[in-house]
Amino acid sequence: MLLRKFKDVLQAAKAQQKPMIIVGCRLVLPPELEREITVLEFALPGKEQLGDVLDGIVESAALPPVTGDHREHVIDAARGLTTVEAENAFALSVAESKSITAAVVAREKAQTVKKNGLLELVETNETLESIGGLDVLKTWLLKRRHAFGSRAREYGLPLPKGLLILGISGTGKSLTAKATAKVFGVPLLKLDAGRIFAGLVGQSEANLRSVIQTAEAIAPCALWIDEFDKSFAGSKSSGSTDGGTSARVFGSFISWMQEKTAPVFVVATANDVSQLPPELLRKGRWDDLFFVDLPNEAERQAIWKIVIERNHRDPHEFDLIQLARITDGLTGSEIEQAFVDALYCAFDEETEPTDLTIAGVLNDLVPLSKLMAEQITGMRNWAKGRARCATAPVVERKSRKLA
Ligand SMILES: Nc1ncnc2c1ncn2[C@@H]1O[C@H](COP(=O)(O)OP(=O)(O)OP(=O)(O)O)[C@@H](O)[C@H]1O
Ligand SMILES: [Mg+2]
């Protein structure tokens, strides 16, 4: 009914050469109107606009002007907010501390970003040192650590697109994604991709646009998509399950990734490669595809050390070489779980954990790699020639026999 009226008015307006302008914060167009309407998207405010908002609040609160580095930090903290949201964040900072601090604005932004349920600004202290092994992947990241800087642009480096990390569960993929943000020295935005697919027609596309807008406004940033395979699972079916929405949204996402000019580094992690549409894995989509396998002996030793330290114990108190040897087939996550279990046992006996306590725990542990042997072999075979190994192959050192 409304649609009919609208079409009539549109016709009349056309005849009189009068433009119709519709404003709104969400774009959900009925298919009947899609072809009739030109969509103009308003970007989120840039640095200059945010600066004007800041000056307005400073003036009305009769505070001294915010200048220099302080100004840069405050404006950086507000990027990704709308004008009204930025105004509120600045005003709140004034109310709380009689000044405008980047920390308060950043905190408010984290909450605002979280409100729509799609993105989350993740605070993390994970660095490459928190990861045991994965040397090839770490070197790859370190080589690109200045890739978003102005020197890289002057040099003529293309912007990095993103990284897809595939592999066995519990091997440190999410951990690496978190550390990536620290390597680049940028904020980490986590996307709950499953939530993009909302019930209403057209809503999913609008959600994706809103995610891209926020990420580009906050940029430079890292955009982390965890469990990528599960989020876009429907897209492979090309519409047989959801009227093609996932496939369409997924297509828009891919083309944004290819064409984006804002420094947003996408880091996606996934387990089940077979769930991913093949066009996603084509060369050139990502800067690189990495496969993370079960840790080798040297990696397990490094993981034991990290896990023990993380749990506030001294690694020197344990035989790391032996622990690495007896945990063949365990993932980093299982090693961590084993140590935590050993802590519980020792706590119950009012002592400190020892190698023996850990050995006891390991006796009862059935590693995932045993339960999922077939899937793991499948994944490894798939990765051969398609993805780069996150770990360098171990070259066995053979001692030369004397004749
Ligand atoms: N290589 C590693 N070095 C240090 N800790 C590790 C490593 N791998 C796993 N861990 C420990 O296991 C936990 C779980 O790892 P993480 O969440 O990164 O696994 P994942 O590969 O993302 O697994 P999933 O595929 O199930 O999401 C980490 O928080 C960390 O404590
Ligand atoms: Mg994970």
Short mmCIF file of C-alpha atoms in Angstrom, two decimals, residues 37-191:
data_model
loop_
_atom_site.label_atom_id
_atom_site.label_comp_id
_atom_site.label_asym_id
_atom_site.label_seq_id
_atom_site.Cartn_x
_atom_site.Cartn_y
_atom_site.Cartn_z
CA ILE A 37 16.79 4.90 -6.16
CA THR A 38 20.38 6.09 -6.13
CA VAL A 39 22.03 5.47 -2.79
CA LEU A 40 24.45 8.02 -1.41
CA GLU A 41 26.31 6.84 1.64
CA PHE A 42 27.57 9.28 4.18
CA ALA A 43 30.95 8.24 5.51
CA LEU A 44 31.66 8.50 9.20
CA PRO A 45 33.28 11.80 10.17
CA GLY A 46 36.95 12.16 9.33
CA LYS A 47 39.73 13.68 11.40
CA GLU A 48 38.86 17.26 10.54
CA GLN A 49 35.20 16.90 11.41
CA LEU A 50 36.02 15.18 14.67
CA GLY A 51 38.41 18.02 15.41
CA ASP A 52 35.56 20.51 14.99
CA VAL A 53 33.38 18.48 17.36
CA LEU A 54 36.22 18.39 19.86
CA ASP A 55 36.74 22.15 19.66
CA GLY A 56 33.01 22.70 20.18
CA ILE A 57 32.98 20.69 23.40
CA VAL A 58 36.21 22.25 24.64
CA GLU A 59 34.79 25.69 24.07
CA SER A 60 31.47 25.02 25.75
CA ALA A 61 33.22 23.48 28.75
CA ALA A 62 35.59 26.49 28.90
CA LEU A 63 38.64 24.23 28.83
CA PRO A 64 42.03 25.21 27.38
CA PRO A 65 42.33 24.17 23.70
CA VAL A 66 43.46 20.61 23.01
CA THR A 67 46.52 20.75 20.75
CA GLY A 68 49.56 18.83 19.46
CA ASP A 69 50.03 15.13 20.17
CA HIS A 70 47.25 15.15 22.74
CA ARG A 71 44.81 16.34 20.08
CA GLU A 72 46.01 13.64 17.65
CA HIS A 73 45.52 10.91 20.27
CA VAL A 74 42.03 12.09 21.23
CA ILE A 75 40.91 12.32 17.61
CA ASP A 76 42.44 8.96 16.79
CA ALA A 77 40.58 7.46 19.72
CA ALA A 78 37.30 8.88 18.38
CA ARG A 79 37.68 7.66 14.80
CA GLY A 80 34.85 5.30 13.89
CA LEU A 81 32.26 7.19 15.93
CA THR A 82 29.47 9.31 14.48
CA THR A 83 29.48 13.03 15.24
CA VAL A 84 26.92 12.60 18.02
CA GLU A 85 28.73 9.63 19.51
CA ALA A 86 32.03 11.52 19.48
CA GLU A 87 30.34 14.50 21.13
CA ASN A 88 28.99 12.24 23.86
CA ALA A 89 32.36 10.58 24.40
CA PHE A 90 34.16 13.94 24.69
CA ALA A 91 31.47 15.31 27.00
CA LEU A 92 31.67 12.23 29.21
CA SER A 93 35.41 12.64 29.49
CA VAL A 94 34.91 16.24 30.61
CA ALA A 95 32.32 15.17 33.16
CA GLU A 96 34.56 12.42 34.51
CA SER A 97 37.92 14.09 34.60
CA LYS A 98 37.42 17.77 33.78
CA SER A 99 39.56 17.21 30.70
CA ILE A 100 39.42 15.26 27.47
CA THR A 101 41.51 12.12 27.61
CA ALA A 102 42.11 9.64 24.83
CA ALA A 103 41.66 6.73 27.27
CA VAL A 104 38.07 7.71 28.16
CA VAL A 105 37.19 8.32 24.51
CA ALA A 106 38.71 4.96 23.52
CA ARG A 107 36.73 3.22 26.27
CA GLU A 108 33.51 4.86 25.11
CA LYS A 109 34.27 3.90 21.53
CA ALA A 110 34.84 0.28 22.53
CA GLN A 111 31.37 0.26 24.11
CA THR A 112 29.69 2.04 21.22
CA VAL A 113 31.23 -0.30 18.67
CA LYS A 114 30.05 -3.28 20.71
CA LYS A 115 26.47 -2.01 20.88
CA ASN A 116 25.50 -3.07 17.37
CA GLY A 117 26.67 -6.59 18.17
CA LEU A 118 28.75 -7.05 15.03
CA LEU A 119 32.12 -5.69 16.00
CA GLU A 120 34.12 -5.62 19.17
CA LEU A 121 37.29 -3.72 19.95
CA VAL A 122 39.47 -6.33 21.61
CA GLU A 123 42.01 -5.33 24.21
CA THR A 124 44.83 -7.82 24.09
CA ASN A 125 48.31 -8.17 25.45
CA GLU A 126 49.23 -11.11 23.25
CA THR A 127 52.42 -10.57 21.29
CA LEU A 128 54.48 -12.84 19.07
CA GLU A 129 56.36 -13.88 22.21
CA SER A 130 53.13 -15.41 23.55
CA ILE A 131 53.20 -17.91 20.68
CA GLY A 132 55.36 -21.02 20.77
CA GLY A 133 56.66 -22.07 17.34
CA LEU A 134 55.02 -20.99 14.04
CA ASP A 135 58.31 -19.39 13.02
CA VAL A 136 57.47 -18.95 9.32
CA LEU A 137 54.22 -17.18 10.13
CA LYS A 138 55.91 -14.98 12.72
CA THR A 139 58.65 -13.96 10.28
CA TRP A 140 56.01 -13.20 7.64
CA LEU A 141 54.22 -10.87 10.05
CA LEU A 142 57.40 -9.20 11.28
CA LYS A 143 58.45 -8.42 7.71
CA ARG A 144 55.23 -6.49 7.29
CA ARG A 145 55.20 -4.67 10.60
CA HIS A 146 55.80 -1.26 8.98
CA ALA A 147 53.53 -1.94 6.03
CA PHE A 148 50.92 0.59 7.14
CA GLY A 149 53.39 3.39 7.79
CA SER A 150 53.93 6.43 5.59
CA ARG A 151 57.43 5.20 4.63
CA ALA A 152 55.88 2.11 3.07
CA ARG A 153 53.53 4.30 0.98
CA GLU A 154 56.40 6.50 -0.16
CA TYR A 155 58.35 3.40 -1.10
CA GLY A 156 55.39 2.31 -3.20
CA LEU A 157 54.45 -0.82 -1.27
CA PRO A 158 50.90 -1.99 -1.92
CA LEU A 159 48.75 -2.14 1.21
CA PRO A 160 48.62 -5.62 2.72
CA LYS A 161 45.19 -7.19 2.16
CA GLY A 162 44.99 -9.86 4.75
CA LEU A 163 45.92 -13.26 5.95
CA LEU A 164 43.98 -16.49 6.20
CA ILE A 165 45.14 -18.94 8.84
CA LEU A 166 43.82 -22.47 8.52
CA GLY A 167 44.46 -25.44 10.67
CA ILE A 168 43.87 -27.84 13.46
CA SER A 169 41.89 -26.72 16.49
CA GLY A 170 43.85 -25.43 19.47
CA THR A 171 47.11 -24.75 17.65
CA GLY A 172 47.27 -21.01 18.24
CA LYS A 173 45.38 -19.51 15.30
CA SER A 174 43.25 -17.14 17.35
CA LEU A 175 46.28 -16.35 19.47
CA THR A 176 48.20 -15.34 16.34
CA ALA A 177 45.30 -13.20 15.12
CA LYS A 178 45.40 -11.30 18.39
CA ALA A 179 49.17 -10.87 18.23
CA THR A 180 48.88 -9.51 14.68
CA ALA A 181 47.36 -6.27 15.92
CA LYS A 182 50.32 -5.78 18.25
CA VAL A 183 52.79 -6.43 15.41
CA PHE A 184 51.22 -3.66 13.35
CA GLY A 185 50.66 -1.49 16.42
CA VAL A 186 46.98 -0.99 15.52
CA PRO A 187 43.65 -1.60 17.30
CA LEU A 188 42.05 -5.03 16.91
CA LEU A 189 38.43 -5.25 15.76
CA LYS A 190 36.80 -8.63 16.08
CA LEU A 191 33.94 -9.37 13.73
#
